[in-house]
Short mmCIF file of C-alpha atoms and ligand atoms in Angstrom, two decimals:
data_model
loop_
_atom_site.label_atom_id
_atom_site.label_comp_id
_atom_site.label_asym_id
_atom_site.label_seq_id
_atom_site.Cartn_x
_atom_site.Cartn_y
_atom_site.Cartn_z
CA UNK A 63 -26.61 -21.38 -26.89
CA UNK A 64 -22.57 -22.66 -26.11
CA UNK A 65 -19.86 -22.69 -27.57
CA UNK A 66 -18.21 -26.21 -27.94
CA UNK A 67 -17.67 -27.20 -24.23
CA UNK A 68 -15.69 -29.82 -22.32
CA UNK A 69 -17.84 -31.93 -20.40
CA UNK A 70 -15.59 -32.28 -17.14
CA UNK A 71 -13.17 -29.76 -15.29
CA UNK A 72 -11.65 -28.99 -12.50
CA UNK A 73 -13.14 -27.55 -9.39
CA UNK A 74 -11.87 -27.27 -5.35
CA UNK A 75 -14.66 -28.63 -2.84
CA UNK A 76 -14.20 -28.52 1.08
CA UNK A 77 -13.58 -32.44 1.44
CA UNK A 78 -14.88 -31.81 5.15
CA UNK A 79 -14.69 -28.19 7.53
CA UNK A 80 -11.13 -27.77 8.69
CA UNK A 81 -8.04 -25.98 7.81
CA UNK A 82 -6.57 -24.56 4.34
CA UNK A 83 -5.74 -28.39 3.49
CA UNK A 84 -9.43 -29.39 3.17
CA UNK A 85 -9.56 -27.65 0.00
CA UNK A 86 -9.24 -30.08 -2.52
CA UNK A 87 -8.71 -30.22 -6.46
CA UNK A 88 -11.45 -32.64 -7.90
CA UNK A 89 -12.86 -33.35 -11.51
CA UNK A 90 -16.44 -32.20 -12.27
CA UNK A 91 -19.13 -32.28 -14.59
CA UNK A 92 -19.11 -28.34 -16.48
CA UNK A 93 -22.44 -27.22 -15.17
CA UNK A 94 -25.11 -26.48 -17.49
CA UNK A 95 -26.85 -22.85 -17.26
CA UNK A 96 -30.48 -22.65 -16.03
CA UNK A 97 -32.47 -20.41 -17.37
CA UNK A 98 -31.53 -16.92 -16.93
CA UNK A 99 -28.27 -18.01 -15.46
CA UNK A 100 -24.74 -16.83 -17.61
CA UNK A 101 -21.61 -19.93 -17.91
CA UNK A 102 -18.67 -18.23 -17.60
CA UNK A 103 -15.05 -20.02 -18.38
CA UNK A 104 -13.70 -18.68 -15.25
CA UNK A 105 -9.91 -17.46 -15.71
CA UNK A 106 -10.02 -15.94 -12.27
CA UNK A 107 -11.15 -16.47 -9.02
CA UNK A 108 -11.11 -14.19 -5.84
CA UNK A 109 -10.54 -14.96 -2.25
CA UNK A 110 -12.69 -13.56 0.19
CA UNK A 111 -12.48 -13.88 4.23
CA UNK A 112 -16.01 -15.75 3.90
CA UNK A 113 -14.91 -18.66 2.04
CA UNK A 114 -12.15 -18.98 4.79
CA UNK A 115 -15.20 -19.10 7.02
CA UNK A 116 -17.64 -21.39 5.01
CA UNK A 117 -13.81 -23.78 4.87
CA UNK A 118 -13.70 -24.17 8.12
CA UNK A 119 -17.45 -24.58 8.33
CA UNK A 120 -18.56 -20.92 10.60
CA UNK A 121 -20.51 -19.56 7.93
CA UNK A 122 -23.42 -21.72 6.77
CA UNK A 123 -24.47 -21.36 2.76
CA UNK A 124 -27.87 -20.31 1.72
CA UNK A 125 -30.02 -22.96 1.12
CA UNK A 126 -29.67 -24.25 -2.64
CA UNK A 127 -26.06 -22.43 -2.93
CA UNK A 128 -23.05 -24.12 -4.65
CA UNK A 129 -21.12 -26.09 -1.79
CA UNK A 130 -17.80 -24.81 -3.81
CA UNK A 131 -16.50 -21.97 -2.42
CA UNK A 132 -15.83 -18.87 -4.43
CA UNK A 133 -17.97 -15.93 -4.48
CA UNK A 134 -16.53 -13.74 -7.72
CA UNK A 135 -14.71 -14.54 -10.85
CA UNK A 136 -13.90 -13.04 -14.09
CA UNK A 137 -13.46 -14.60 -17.72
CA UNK A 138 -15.21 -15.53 -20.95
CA UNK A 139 -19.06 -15.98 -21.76
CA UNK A 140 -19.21 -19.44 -22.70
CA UNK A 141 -22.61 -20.57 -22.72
CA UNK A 142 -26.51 -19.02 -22.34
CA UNK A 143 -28.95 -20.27 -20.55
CA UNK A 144 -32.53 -19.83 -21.94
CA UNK A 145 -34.13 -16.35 -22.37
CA UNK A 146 -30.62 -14.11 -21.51
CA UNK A 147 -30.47 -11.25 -24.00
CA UNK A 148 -28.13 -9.18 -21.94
CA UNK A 149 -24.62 -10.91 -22.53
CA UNK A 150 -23.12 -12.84 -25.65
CA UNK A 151 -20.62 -15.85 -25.80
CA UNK A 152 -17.58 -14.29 -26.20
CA UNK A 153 -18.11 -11.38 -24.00
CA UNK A 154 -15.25 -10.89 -20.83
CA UNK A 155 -17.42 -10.36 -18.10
CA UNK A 156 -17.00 -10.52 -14.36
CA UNK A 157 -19.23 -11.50 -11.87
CA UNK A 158 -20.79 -11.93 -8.46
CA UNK A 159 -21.63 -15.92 -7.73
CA UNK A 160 -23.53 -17.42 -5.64
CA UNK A 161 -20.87 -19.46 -4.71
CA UNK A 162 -19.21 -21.89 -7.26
CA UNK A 163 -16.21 -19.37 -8.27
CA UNK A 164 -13.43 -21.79 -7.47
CA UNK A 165 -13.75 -23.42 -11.01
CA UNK A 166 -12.99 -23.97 -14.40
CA UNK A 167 -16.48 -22.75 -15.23
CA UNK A 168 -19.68 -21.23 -13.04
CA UNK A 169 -23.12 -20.36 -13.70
CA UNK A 170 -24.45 -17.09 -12.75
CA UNK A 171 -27.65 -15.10 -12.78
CA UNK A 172 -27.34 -12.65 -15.65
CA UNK A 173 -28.15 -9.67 -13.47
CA UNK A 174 -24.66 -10.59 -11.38
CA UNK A 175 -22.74 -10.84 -14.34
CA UNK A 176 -21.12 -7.67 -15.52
CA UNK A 177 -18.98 -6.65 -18.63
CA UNK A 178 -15.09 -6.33 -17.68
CA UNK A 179 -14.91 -2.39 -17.15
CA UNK A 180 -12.37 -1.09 -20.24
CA UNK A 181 -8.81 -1.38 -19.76
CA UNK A 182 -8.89 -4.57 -16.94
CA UNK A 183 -7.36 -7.16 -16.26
CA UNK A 184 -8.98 -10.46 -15.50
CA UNK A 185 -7.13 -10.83 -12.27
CA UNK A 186 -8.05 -6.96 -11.65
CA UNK A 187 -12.05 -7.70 -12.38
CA UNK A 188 -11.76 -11.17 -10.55
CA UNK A 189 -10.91 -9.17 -7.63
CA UNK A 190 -13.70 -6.53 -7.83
CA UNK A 191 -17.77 -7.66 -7.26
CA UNK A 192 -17.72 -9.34 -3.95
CA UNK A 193 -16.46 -6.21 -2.22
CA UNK A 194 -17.86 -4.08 -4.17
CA UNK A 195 -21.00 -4.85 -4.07
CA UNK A 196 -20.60 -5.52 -0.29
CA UNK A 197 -19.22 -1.83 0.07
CA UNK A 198 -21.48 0.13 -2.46
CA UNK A 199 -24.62 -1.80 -0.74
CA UNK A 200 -23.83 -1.02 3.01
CA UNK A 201 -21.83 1.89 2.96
CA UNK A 202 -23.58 3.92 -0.07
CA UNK A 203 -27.04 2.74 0.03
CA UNK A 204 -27.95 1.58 3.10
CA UNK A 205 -25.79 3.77 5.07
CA UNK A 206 -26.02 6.77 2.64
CA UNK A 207 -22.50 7.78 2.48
CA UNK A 208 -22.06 11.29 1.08
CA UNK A 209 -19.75 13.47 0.25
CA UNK A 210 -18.55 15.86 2.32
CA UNK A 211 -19.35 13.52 5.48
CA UNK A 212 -16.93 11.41 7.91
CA UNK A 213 -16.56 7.97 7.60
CA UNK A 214 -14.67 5.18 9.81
CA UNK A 215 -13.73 1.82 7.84
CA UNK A 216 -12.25 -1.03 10.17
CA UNK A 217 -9.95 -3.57 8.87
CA UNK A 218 -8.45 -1.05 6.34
CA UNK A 219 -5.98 -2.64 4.29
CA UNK A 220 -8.67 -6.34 3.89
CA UNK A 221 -10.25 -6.42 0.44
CA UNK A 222 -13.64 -4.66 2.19
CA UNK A 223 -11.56 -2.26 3.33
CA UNK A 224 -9.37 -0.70 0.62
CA UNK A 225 -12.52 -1.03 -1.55
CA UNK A 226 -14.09 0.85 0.63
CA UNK A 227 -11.29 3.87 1.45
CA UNK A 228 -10.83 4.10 -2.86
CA UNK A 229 -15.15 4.61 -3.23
CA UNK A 230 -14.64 7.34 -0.14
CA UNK A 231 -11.78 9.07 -2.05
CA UNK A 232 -14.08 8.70 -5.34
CA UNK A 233 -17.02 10.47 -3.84
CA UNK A 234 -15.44 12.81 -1.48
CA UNK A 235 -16.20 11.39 1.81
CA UNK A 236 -13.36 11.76 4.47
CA UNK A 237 -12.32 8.27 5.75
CA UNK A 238 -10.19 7.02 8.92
CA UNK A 239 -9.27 3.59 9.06
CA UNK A 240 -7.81 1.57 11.40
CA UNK A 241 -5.44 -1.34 10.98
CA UNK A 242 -2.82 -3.58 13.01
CA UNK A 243 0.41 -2.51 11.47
CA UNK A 244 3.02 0.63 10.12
CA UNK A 245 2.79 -0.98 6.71
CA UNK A 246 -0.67 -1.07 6.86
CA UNK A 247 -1.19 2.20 7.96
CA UNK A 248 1.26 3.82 5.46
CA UNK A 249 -1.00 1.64 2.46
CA UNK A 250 -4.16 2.97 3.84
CA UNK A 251 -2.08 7.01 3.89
CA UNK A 252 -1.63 5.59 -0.18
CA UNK A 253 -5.51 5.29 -0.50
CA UNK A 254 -6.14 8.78 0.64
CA UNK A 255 -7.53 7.29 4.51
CA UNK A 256 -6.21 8.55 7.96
CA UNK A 257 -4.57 5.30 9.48
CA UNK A 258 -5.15 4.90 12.92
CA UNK A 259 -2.78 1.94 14.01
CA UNK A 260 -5.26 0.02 16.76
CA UNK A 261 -2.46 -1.68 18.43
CA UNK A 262 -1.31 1.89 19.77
CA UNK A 263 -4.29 4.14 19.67
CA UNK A 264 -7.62 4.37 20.52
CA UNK A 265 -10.01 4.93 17.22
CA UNK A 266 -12.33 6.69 19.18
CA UNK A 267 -9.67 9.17 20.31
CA UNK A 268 -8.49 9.55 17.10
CA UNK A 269 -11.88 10.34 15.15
CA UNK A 270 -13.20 12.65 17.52
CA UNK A 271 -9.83 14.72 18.22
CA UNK A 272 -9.49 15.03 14.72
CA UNK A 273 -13.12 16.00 14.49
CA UNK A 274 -13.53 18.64 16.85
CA UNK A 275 -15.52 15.94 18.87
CA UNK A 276 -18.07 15.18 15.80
CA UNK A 277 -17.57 11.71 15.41
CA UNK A 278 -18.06 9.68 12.25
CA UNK A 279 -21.16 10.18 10.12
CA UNK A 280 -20.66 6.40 9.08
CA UNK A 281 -18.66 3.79 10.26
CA UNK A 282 -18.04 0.13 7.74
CA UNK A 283 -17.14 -2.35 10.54
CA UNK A 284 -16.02 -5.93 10.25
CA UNK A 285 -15.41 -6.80 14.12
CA UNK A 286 -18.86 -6.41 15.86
CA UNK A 287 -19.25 -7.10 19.58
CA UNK A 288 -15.56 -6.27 20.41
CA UNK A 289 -15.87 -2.90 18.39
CA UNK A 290 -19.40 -2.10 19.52
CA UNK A 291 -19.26 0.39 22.27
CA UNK A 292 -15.95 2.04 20.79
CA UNK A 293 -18.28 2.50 17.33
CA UNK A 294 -21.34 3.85 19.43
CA UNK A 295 -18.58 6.21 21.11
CA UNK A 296 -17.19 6.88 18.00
CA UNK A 297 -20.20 8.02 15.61
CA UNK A 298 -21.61 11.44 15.28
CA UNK A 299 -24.74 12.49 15.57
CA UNK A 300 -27.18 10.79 13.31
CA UNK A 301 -24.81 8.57 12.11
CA UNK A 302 -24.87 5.25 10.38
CA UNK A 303 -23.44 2.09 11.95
CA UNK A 304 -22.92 -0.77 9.11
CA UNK A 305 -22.09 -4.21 10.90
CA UNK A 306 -21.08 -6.34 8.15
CA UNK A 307 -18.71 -8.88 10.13
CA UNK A 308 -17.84 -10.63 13.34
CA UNK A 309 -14.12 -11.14 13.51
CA UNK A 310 -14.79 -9.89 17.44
CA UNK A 311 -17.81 -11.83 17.77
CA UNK A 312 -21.47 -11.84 17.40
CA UNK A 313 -22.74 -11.16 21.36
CA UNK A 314 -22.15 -7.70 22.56
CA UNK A 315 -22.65 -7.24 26.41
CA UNK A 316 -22.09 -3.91 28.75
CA UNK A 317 -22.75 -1.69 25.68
CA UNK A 318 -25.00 1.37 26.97
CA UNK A 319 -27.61 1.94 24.48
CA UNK A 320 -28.50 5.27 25.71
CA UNK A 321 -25.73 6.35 23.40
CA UNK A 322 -28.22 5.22 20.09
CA UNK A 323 -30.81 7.28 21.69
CA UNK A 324 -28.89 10.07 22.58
CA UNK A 325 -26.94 10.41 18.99
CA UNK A 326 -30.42 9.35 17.30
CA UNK A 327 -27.97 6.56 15.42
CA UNK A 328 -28.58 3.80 13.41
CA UNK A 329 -27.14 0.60 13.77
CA UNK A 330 -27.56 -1.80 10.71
CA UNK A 331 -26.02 -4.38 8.30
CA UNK A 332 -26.58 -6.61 5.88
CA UNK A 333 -24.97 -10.02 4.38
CA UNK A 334 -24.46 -10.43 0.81
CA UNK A 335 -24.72 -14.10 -0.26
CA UNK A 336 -28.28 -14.75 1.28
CA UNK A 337 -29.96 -11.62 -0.77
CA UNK A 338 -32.18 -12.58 -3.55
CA UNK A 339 -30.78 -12.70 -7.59
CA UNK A 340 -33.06 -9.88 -8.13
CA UNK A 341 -31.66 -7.71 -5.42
CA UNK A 342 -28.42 -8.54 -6.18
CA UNK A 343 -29.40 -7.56 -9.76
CA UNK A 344 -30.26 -4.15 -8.75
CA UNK A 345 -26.79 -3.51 -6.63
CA UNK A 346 -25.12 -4.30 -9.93
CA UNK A 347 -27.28 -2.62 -12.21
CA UNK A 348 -26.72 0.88 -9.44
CA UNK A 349 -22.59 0.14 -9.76
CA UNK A 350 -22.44 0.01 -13.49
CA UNK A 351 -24.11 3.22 -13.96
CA UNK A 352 -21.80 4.54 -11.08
CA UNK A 353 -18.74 2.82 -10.48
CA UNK A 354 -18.21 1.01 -13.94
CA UNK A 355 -17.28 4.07 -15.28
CA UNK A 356 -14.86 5.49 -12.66
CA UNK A 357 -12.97 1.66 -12.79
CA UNK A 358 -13.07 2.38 -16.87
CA UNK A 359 -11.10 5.82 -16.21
CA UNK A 360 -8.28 3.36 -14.60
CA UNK A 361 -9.71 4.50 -10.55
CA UNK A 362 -10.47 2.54 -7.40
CA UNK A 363 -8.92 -0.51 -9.24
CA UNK A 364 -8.38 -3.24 -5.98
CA UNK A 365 -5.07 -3.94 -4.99
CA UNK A 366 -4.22 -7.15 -6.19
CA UNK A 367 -2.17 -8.64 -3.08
CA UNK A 368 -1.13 -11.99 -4.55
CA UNK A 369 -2.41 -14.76 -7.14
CA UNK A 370 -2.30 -18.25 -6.48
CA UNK A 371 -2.95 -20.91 -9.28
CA UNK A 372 -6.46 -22.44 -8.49
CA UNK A 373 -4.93 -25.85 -7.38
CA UNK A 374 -3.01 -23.95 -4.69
CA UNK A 375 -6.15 -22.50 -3.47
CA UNK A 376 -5.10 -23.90 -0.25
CA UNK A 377 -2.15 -21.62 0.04
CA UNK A 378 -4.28 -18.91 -0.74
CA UNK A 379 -6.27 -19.51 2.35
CA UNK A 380 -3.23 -19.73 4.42
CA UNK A 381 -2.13 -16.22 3.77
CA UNK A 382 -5.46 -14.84 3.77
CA UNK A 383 -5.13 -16.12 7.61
CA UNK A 384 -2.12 -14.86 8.38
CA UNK A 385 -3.75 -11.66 7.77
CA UNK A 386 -0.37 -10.44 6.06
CA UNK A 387 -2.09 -9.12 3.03
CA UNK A 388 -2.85 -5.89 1.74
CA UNK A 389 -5.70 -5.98 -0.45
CA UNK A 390 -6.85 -9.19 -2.73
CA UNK A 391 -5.43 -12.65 -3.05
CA UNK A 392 -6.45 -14.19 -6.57
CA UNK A 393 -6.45 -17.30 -7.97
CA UNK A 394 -6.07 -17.76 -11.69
CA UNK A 395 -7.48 -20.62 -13.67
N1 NAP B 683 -21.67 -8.72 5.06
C1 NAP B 683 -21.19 -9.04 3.88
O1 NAP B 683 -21.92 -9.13 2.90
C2 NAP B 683 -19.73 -9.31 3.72
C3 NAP B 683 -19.19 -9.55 2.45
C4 NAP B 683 -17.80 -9.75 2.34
C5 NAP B 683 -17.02 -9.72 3.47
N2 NAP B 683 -17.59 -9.53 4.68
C6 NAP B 683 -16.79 -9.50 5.92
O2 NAP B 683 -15.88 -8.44 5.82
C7 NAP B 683 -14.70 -8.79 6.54
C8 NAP B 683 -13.49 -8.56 5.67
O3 NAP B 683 -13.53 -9.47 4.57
P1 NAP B 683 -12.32 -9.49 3.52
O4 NAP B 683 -12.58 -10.56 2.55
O5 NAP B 683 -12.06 -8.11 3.08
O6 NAP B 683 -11.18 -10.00 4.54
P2 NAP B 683 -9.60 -9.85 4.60
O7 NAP B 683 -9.06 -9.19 3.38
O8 NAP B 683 -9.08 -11.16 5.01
O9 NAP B 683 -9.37 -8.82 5.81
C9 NAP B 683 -9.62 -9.08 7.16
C10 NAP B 683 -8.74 -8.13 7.97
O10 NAP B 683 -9.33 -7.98 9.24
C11 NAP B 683 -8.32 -7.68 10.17
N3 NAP B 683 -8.56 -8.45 11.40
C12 NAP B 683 -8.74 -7.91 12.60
N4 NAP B 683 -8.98 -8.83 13.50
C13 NAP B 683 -8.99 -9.99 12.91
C14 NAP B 683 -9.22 -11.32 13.33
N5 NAP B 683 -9.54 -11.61 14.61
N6 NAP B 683 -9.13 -12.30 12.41
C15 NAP B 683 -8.82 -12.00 11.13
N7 NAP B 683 -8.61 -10.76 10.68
C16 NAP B 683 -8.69 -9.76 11.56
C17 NAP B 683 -6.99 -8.04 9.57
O11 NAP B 683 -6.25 -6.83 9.39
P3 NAP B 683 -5.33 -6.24 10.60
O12 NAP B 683 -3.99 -6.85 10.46
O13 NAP B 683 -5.32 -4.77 10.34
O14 NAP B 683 -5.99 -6.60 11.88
C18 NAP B 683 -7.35 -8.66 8.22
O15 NAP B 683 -6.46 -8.33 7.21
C19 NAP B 683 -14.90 -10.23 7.02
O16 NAP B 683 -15.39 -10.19 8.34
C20 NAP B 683 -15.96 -10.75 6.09
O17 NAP B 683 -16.69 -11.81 6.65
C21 NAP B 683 -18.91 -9.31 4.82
#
C-alpha cells in the first residue's frame, strides 16, 4: 500500500571516509519497503556521534545496513510494506533506522517505528529514538537503574547524556555528571544532575565525597579505557558499569581488577545498531508503554541544540565535532 510517490530524492552518502566535506547531497531511487519494513517521508533527521564515526570510516556498519548515514528520523507514513498492520499511511511516526535516516524517505522495520508521542514536534521526535533507546536499554535494563539509587553519566550535556540525566530525574535516580565546561555544567544543574566539571575535579572525588564514600550504583560511560580505573574507583558496591563508547579508547592497561572482585561489580555494554529488528522491537515496544507517555505529558523532551537543512549535513558534523553543543543537532528535510 503507498500513497502516490516520487520515484527519485535526495539522500547524503559518504563519497569516501574523511572529514564533514565527504558528506555529499546525491539523487536516489525512493526505496521500496520490504516486507514488514514501514517508508517514512522523513521531515527530520538526527545527528548522532556514530555517524561522525561511520563518516570518517571508525565505526564499521552491520553487514546488510544502509551505507547512508542516519540512525533516527521522524515524519509521515508513506508507504507499507507487505503484512504491517501496526501503522497507517498518514500516521506521524518516528523511528529508529538501521541506518538510511539522512533522506527524503527510509524504510524501517515496523517494530522501530513509533507514533510521534502527543504534543511533538518533528524536530523534537527526530531527536528522540537513537538515544533513547541507547539509554533505556543500557542504563534501565541492562544495568537496572532504580530509583532511589546513584548514578554517574559521562559526557553530560551529548545527546546520550541529557537523555540520560532527564530518564534519571523521571524515575528518581540521583545522577552526577561530568562535563568539560561552566556552561555545561550549569545545563546539566538545569536537568536536575550534579555537574562535576572534569577539567578541574576528579569524578571519583566528587561521587564518593558526596556519597559518604558509597560510590555510584551505575555509571553510563562514553570514554572507556581512559575512564576505566576512575569508574572501577568510582562505583559502589554491586554496581553496574555500562560501557557504551570509546572516545578514550578501546585498550585499557594498569587497571587492577581486584576492584570488580572486591565491589562484586559488573562491567557491561552493549551497541545498538548491530542488535537484531526483533530486539530492537522489544526496546521500543518497553519505551512506549514507559516513556511514550511521560514525553506525551510534555517531560524528558531532548534539547534540540541546532537544526541544519539536510544538504548542510556537513555543517552539522562540524559542530557536532567541535563538541560545542548541548544536546541534539537536527537536520530537517
Ligand atoms: N552503544 C551504543 O549503542 C551507542 C549509541 C549511541 C551513541 N553511543 C556513543 O555515545 C557517545 C555519545 O554520543 P552522542 O551522539 O550523544 O555524542 P555527542 O552529543 O557528540 O557528545 C559527545 C560528548 O562527549 C564529550 N567528549 C569527551 N571527550 C571527547 C572526545 N575525545 N571527543 C569527542 N567528544 C568528547 C564532549 O563533551 P565535553 O565537552 O563535556 O567533553 C561531547 O559533547 C559516543 O561515544 C557514541 O559513540 C553509543
Amino acid at each position: 500500500m503507498q500513497a502516490s510517490l516520487p520515484s527519485t530524492m535526495t539522500e547524503i552518502c559518504i563519497s569516501t571516509p574523511g572529514k564533514a566535506d565527504v558528506l555529499i547531497p546525491r539523487e536516489a531511487e525512493v526505496p521500496l519497503p520490504k516486507p514488514g519494513e514501514v517508508l517514512i517521508r522523513v521531515q527530520a533527521a538526527g545527528v548522532n556521534r556514530p555517524d561522525v564515526l561511520q563518516r570518517e570510516g571508525s565505526y564499521p556498519i552491520p553487514p546488510g545496513a544502509n551505507p547512508v548515514p542516519g540512525l533516527e528520523v521522524a515524519g509521515t507514513v508513506a508507504a507499507l510494506g507487505e503484512g504491517v498492520t501496526t501503522h497507517a499511511i498518514g500516521e506521524d511516526v518516528c523511528a529508529l533506522t538501521n541506518g538510511g535516516g539522512y533522506a527524503e524517505y527510509a524504510a524501517v522495520p515496523a517494530g522501530q517505528v513509533l507514533p510521534l508521542p502527543k504534543g511533538v514536534s518533528m524536530v523534537e521526535a527526530a531527536a528522540i529514538p537513537e538515544t533513547f533507546f541507547t539509554v533505556w536499554a543500557n542504563l534501565f535494563q541492562l544495568g537496572h537503574a532504580r530509583r532511589g539509587e546513584v548514578a554517574l553519566i559521562h559526557g553530560g550535556t551529548s545527546g546520550i547524556g541529557t537523555t540520560a540525566l532527564m530518564l534519571c530525574r523521571e524515575f528518581g535516580i540521583r545522577a552526577f555528571a561530568t562535563a568539560g565546561g561552566r556552561e555545561k555544567c550549569e545545563a546539566i544543574r538545569e536537568l536536575g544532575g550534579e555537574a562535576i566539571n572534569y577539567r578541574q575535579d576528579s569524578f571519583v572525588e566528587v561521587v564518593l565525597a558526596n556519597t559518604e564514600g558509597r560510590g555510584a550504583d551505575v555509571i553510563l560511560d562514553i570514554m572507556g579505557a581512559s575512564y576505566f580505573a576512575d569508574n572501577l574507583a568510582t562505583l559502589a558496591r554491586d554496581g553496574r558499569l555500562l560501557l557504551i563508547g570509546f572516545l578514550g579508547g578501546g585498550i585499557a592497561a594498569h587497571v587492577n581488577l581486584q576492584t570488580i572482585m572486591a565491589k562484586r561489580a559488573i562491567v557491561t555494554g552493549s551497541a545498538m545498531r548491530p542488535r537484531s529488528s526483533q530486539e530492537k522491537a522489544a526496546i521500543a515496544a518497553s519505551l512506549r508503554e514507559q516513556v511514550w507517555p511521560v514525553l506525551a505529558q510534555g517531560r524528558c523532551l531532548p534539547l534540540i541544540h541546532a537544526t541544519y537543512p539536510l544538504a548542510r549535513a556537513a555543517d552539522a558534523h562540524r559542530e557536532m565535532e567541535s563538541s560545542q553543543h548541548i544536546g541534539k543537532i537536527v537536520l530537517t528535510v
